Amino acid sequence: MTGPTHEATADLITLPGTPLADAVVNLIRPVETPSVFNHSIRSYLFARLVADRLGLAAGHDYQDDLLFAACAMHDLGVAADGPHSQRFEVEGADRAAAFLTDRGVPAAEADQVWQAIALHTSPGIAERRGTLCLLVREGVALDFGRSPGTEHLDAVTDEQADAVHAAYPRLDMIRALTDAIVAQAAKDPGNAPWYTIPGELLRERETFGRTRLEHTGRSSRWRD
């Protein structure tokens, strides 16, 4: 089987390149680990492939800048420079929305990004809160090697996945991200409410030394 052409690969991994997207990259790159940064960018690249599979067009069905901003900043709540005073999804959503409004993004659009980030760990809810929430949720899920209901796993071919991972290597992402979420959650009881993702990851680590997320990652599509 032949691999993707240079042009196809370039299109696949090309970021928006707008002033806003560049500002987002400059925000997250210094404060996230390389593993989490790469995960955030891959989530956007995979979300675009889901959009293509669903027949959704950038500029018509969704704004590419907002999709990039939401995916790229969806783990900003575990960034090294954060206050770490809320559950990481909410903290990241607050920081992202403030960042966007400070750069002139209309409040309604910043709120769409807020919702997409705050709900990205909420299956069954994010998918019903509009196109941006759906695409962010699915892009993130695909980077974990699975998708709720698995209906979009085949949105990414093996060749496309190889190109994305060559540009943005995984770097043991699931362990690295779990480490970051657990560390953030442990700083304050309010960061880790019962039956939330950060709360459960923290309690599983404390009880078993390893989370179910890390255990199941080895059987996911990307073998994390």
Coordinates of C-alpha atoms in Angstrom, one line a residue:
M1 CA 0.0 0.0 0.0
T2 CA 1.4 3.4 -1.0
G3 CA 1.6 6.2 1.5
P4 CA 0.0 9.6 1.1
T5 CA 1.4 12.1 -1.3
H6 CA 3.5 15.0 -0.1
E7 CA 0.7 17.4 -1.0
A8 CA -1.9 15.3 0.8
T9 CA 0.3 15.1 3.9
A10 CA 1.0 18.8 3.9
D11 CA -2.7 19.5 3.7
L12 CA -3.4 17.0 6.5
I13 CA -1.0 18.5 9.0
T14 CA -1.3 22.2 8.1
L15 CA -2.5 24.4 10.9
P16 CA -4.7 27.4 10.2
G17 CA -1.8 29.9 10.2
T18 CA -4.0 32.8 11.2
P19 CA -2.9 35.4 13.7
L20 CA -5.3 34.0 16.3
A21 CA -4.1 30.4 15.7
D22 CA -0.5 31.5 16.0
A23 CA -1.3 33.3 19.2
V24 CA -2.9 30.2 20.6
V25 CA 0.2 28.1 19.7
N26 CA 2.5 30.7 21.3
L27 CA 0.3 30.5 24.5
I28 CA 0.3 26.8 25.0
R29 CA 3.7 25.7 23.7
P30 CA 5.7 27.1 26.6
V31 CA 3.4 25.9 29.4
E32 CA 2.4 22.4 28.3
T33 CA 4.6 19.4 28.1
P34 CA 5.6 18.4 24.6
S35 CA 3.3 15.3 25.0
V36 CA 0.3 17.3 25.9
F37 CA 1.0 20.0 23.3
N38 CA 1.2 17.3 20.6
H39 CA -2.0 15.7 21.8
S40 CA -3.8 19.1 21.6
I41 CA -2.7 19.7 18.0
R42 CA -3.5 16.1 17.0
S43 CA -7.0 16.5 18.4
Y44 CA -7.5 19.4 16.0
L45 CA -6.2 17.5 13.0
F46 CA -8.4 14.5 13.9
A47 CA -11.4 16.7 14.5
R48 CA -11.0 18.1 11.0
L49 CA -11.1 14.6 9.6
V50 CA -14.3 13.8 11.6
A51 CA -15.8 17.0 10.1
D52 CA -14.9 15.8 6.6
R53 CA -16.5 12.4 7.3
L54 CA -19.7 14.1 8.5
G55 CA -19.8 16.4 5.4
L56 CA -19.1 19.5 7.5
A57 CA -17.3 22.4 5.8
A58 CA -15.1 24.9 7.4
G59 CA -16.5 28.4 7.0
H60 CA -20.0 27.1 6.5
D61 CA -20.7 24.6 9.3
Y62 CA -18.0 25.6 11.7
Q63 CA -15.3 28.2 12.1
D64 CA -11.8 26.6 11.7
D65 CA -10.2 29.2 13.9
L66 CA -12.6 28.4 16.7
L67 CA -12.1 24.6 16.2
F68 CA -8.4 25.0 16.4
A69 CA -8.6 27.3 19.5
A70 CA -10.9 24.9 21.3
C71 CA -8.8 21.8 20.5
A72 CA -5.5 23.4 21.1
M73 CA -6.5 24.9 24.4
H74 CA -8.6 22.0 25.7
D75 CA -6.0 20.9 28.2
L76 CA -4.9 24.4 29.2
G77 CA -6.3 23.7 32.7
V78 CA -3.2 21.5 33.4
A79 CA -0.7 24.0 32.1
A80 CA 2.3 24.7 34.3
D81 CA 1.4 28.4 34.8
G82 CA -2.2 27.9 35.8
P83 CA -3.8 28.8 39.1
H84 CA -5.0 25.2 39.5
S85 CA -8.0 26.2 41.6
Q86 CA -10.8 24.4 39.7
R87 CA -11.3 21.1 37.9
F88 CA -9.1 21.2 34.9
E89 CA -11.8 21.3 32.3
V90 CA -13.4 24.4 33.8
E91 CA -10.1 26.1 34.5
G92 CA -9.0 25.5 30.9
A93 CA -12.3 26.8 29.5
D94 CA -12.1 30.0 31.6
R95 CA -8.5 30.7 30.5
A96 CA -9.3 30.0 26.9
A97 CA -12.4 32.2 26.8
A98 CA -10.5 35.1 28.5
F99 CA -7.7 34.7 26.0
L100 CA -10.0 34.9 23.1
T101 CA -12.1 37.9 24.3
D102 CA -8.8 39.7 25.1
R103 CA -8.0 39.3 21.4
G104 CA -11.3 40.6 20.1
V105 CA -13.2 37.4 19.6
P106 CA -16.9 38.1 20.1
A107 CA -18.3 36.9 23.5
A108 CA -20.7 34.4 21.9
E109 CA -17.9 32.7 20.0
A110 CA -15.6 32.7 23.0
D111 CA -18.5 31.0 24.9
Q112 CA -18.7 28.3 22.2
V113 CA -15.1 27.5 22.9
W114 CA -15.7 27.6 26.6
Q115 CA -18.5 25.0 26.3
A116 CA -16.4 22.8 24.0
I117 CA -13.5 22.7 26.4
A118 CA -15.6 22.4 29.6
L119 CA -17.6 19.6 28.1
H120 CA -14.9 17.6 26.3
T121 CA -14.9 15.0 29.1
S122 CA -18.7 14.7 29.1
P123 CA -19.8 12.0 26.7
G124 CA -23.5 12.2 25.8
I125 CA -23.6 15.9 26.6
A126 CA -20.9 17.5 24.4
E127 CA -22.3 15.8 21.3
R128 CA -25.7 17.6 21.9
R129 CA -24.3 21.1 22.4
G130 CA -23.5 22.0 18.8
T131 CA -21.0 21.3 16.1
L132 CA -18.0 22.8 17.8
C133 CA -18.6 20.7 21.0
L134 CA -19.1 17.6 18.9
L135 CA -16.0 18.0 16.9
V136 CA -13.8 18.8 19.9
R137 CA -15.1 15.8 21.8
E138 CA -14.6 13.5 18.8
G139 CA -11.1 14.9 18.0
V140 CA -9.9 14.3 21.5
A141 CA -11.5 10.9 21.7
L142 CA -9.9 9.8 18.5
D143 CA -6.5 10.8 19.8
F144 CA -7.1 8.3 22.6
G145 CA -7.6 5.7 19.9
R146 CA -11.3 5.3 20.4
S147 CA -14.5 7.2 20.0
P148 CA -17.8 7.1 21.8
G149 CA -19.8 4.4 20.0
T150 CA -16.8 4.0 17.7
E151 CA -18.8 5.5 14.9
H152 CA -16.0 7.9 13.9
L153 CA -12.9 5.7 14.4
D154 CA -12.6 5.1 10.7
A155 CA -12.5 8.8 10.0
V156 CA -8.7 8.4 10.2
T157 CA -7.0 6.0 7.8
D158 CA -3.7 4.3 8.9
E159 CA -1.8 6.4 6.4
Q160 CA -3.3 9.7 7.7
A161 CA -2.6 8.6 11.3
D162 CA 1.0 7.8 10.4
A163 CA 1.4 11.3 8.9
V164 CA -0.1 13.0 11.9
H165 CA 2.0 11.0 14.4
A166 CA 5.2 11.7 12.4
A167 CA 4.5 15.4 12.7
Y168 CA 3.3 15.3 16.3
P169 CA 4.6 12.2 18.0
R170 CA 2.6 10.6 20.8
L171 CA 5.4 10.7 23.5
D172 CA 3.5 8.3 25.8
M173 CA 0.6 10.8 25.8
I174 CA -1.9 8.9 28.0
R175 CA 0.5 8.5 30.9
A176 CA 1.8 12.1 30.5
L177 CA -1.6 13.6 30.4
T178 CA -2.8 11.5 33.3
D179 CA 0.2 12.6 35.3
A180 CA -0.7 16.3 34.6
I181 CA -4.4 15.8 35.4
V182 CA -3.7 14.0 38.6
A183 CA -1.1 16.5 39.7
Q184 CA -3.6 19.4 39.1
A185 CA -6.4 17.5 40.8
A186 CA -4.3 16.8 43.9
K187 CA -3.7 20.5 44.6
D188 CA -7.2 21.2 45.9
P189 CA -10.2 19.0 46.8
G190 CA -12.3 21.2 44.6
N191 CA -10.3 20.3 41.6
A192 CA -11.3 16.6 41.9
P193 CA -15.0 16.2 42.6
W194 CA -16.4 12.7 42.9
Y195 CA -17.4 11.0 39.7
T196 CA -15.6 13.5 37.5
I197 CA -12.7 12.6 35.2
P198 CA -10.1 14.4 37.4
G199 CA -11.6 13.0 40.6
E200 CA -11.7 9.5 39.4
L201 CA -8.2 9.6 37.9
L202 CA -6.8 10.9 41.2
R203 CA -8.6 8.3 43.2
E204 CA -7.6 5.4 40.9
R205 CA -3.9 6.5 41.1
E206 CA -4.0 6.8 44.9
T207 CA -5.8 3.4 45.3
F208 CA -4.3 1.3 42.5
G209 CA -1.2 3.2 41.4
R210 CA -2.5 3.1 37.8
T211 CA -5.7 4.4 36.2
R212 CA -8.1 2.4 34.0
L213 CA -7.4 5.0 31.3
E214 CA -3.7 4.0 31.3
H215 CA -4.5 0.3 31.4
T216 CA -7.0 0.4 28.5
G217 CA -4.7 2.7 26.5
R218 CA -2.5 -0.3 25.6
S219 CA -5.4 -1.9 23.8
S220 CA -6.5 1.3 22.0
R221 CA -5.8 1.9 18.3
W222 CA -2.6 3.8 19.0
R223 CA -1.3 1.4 21.6
D224 CA -0.5 4.0 24.2

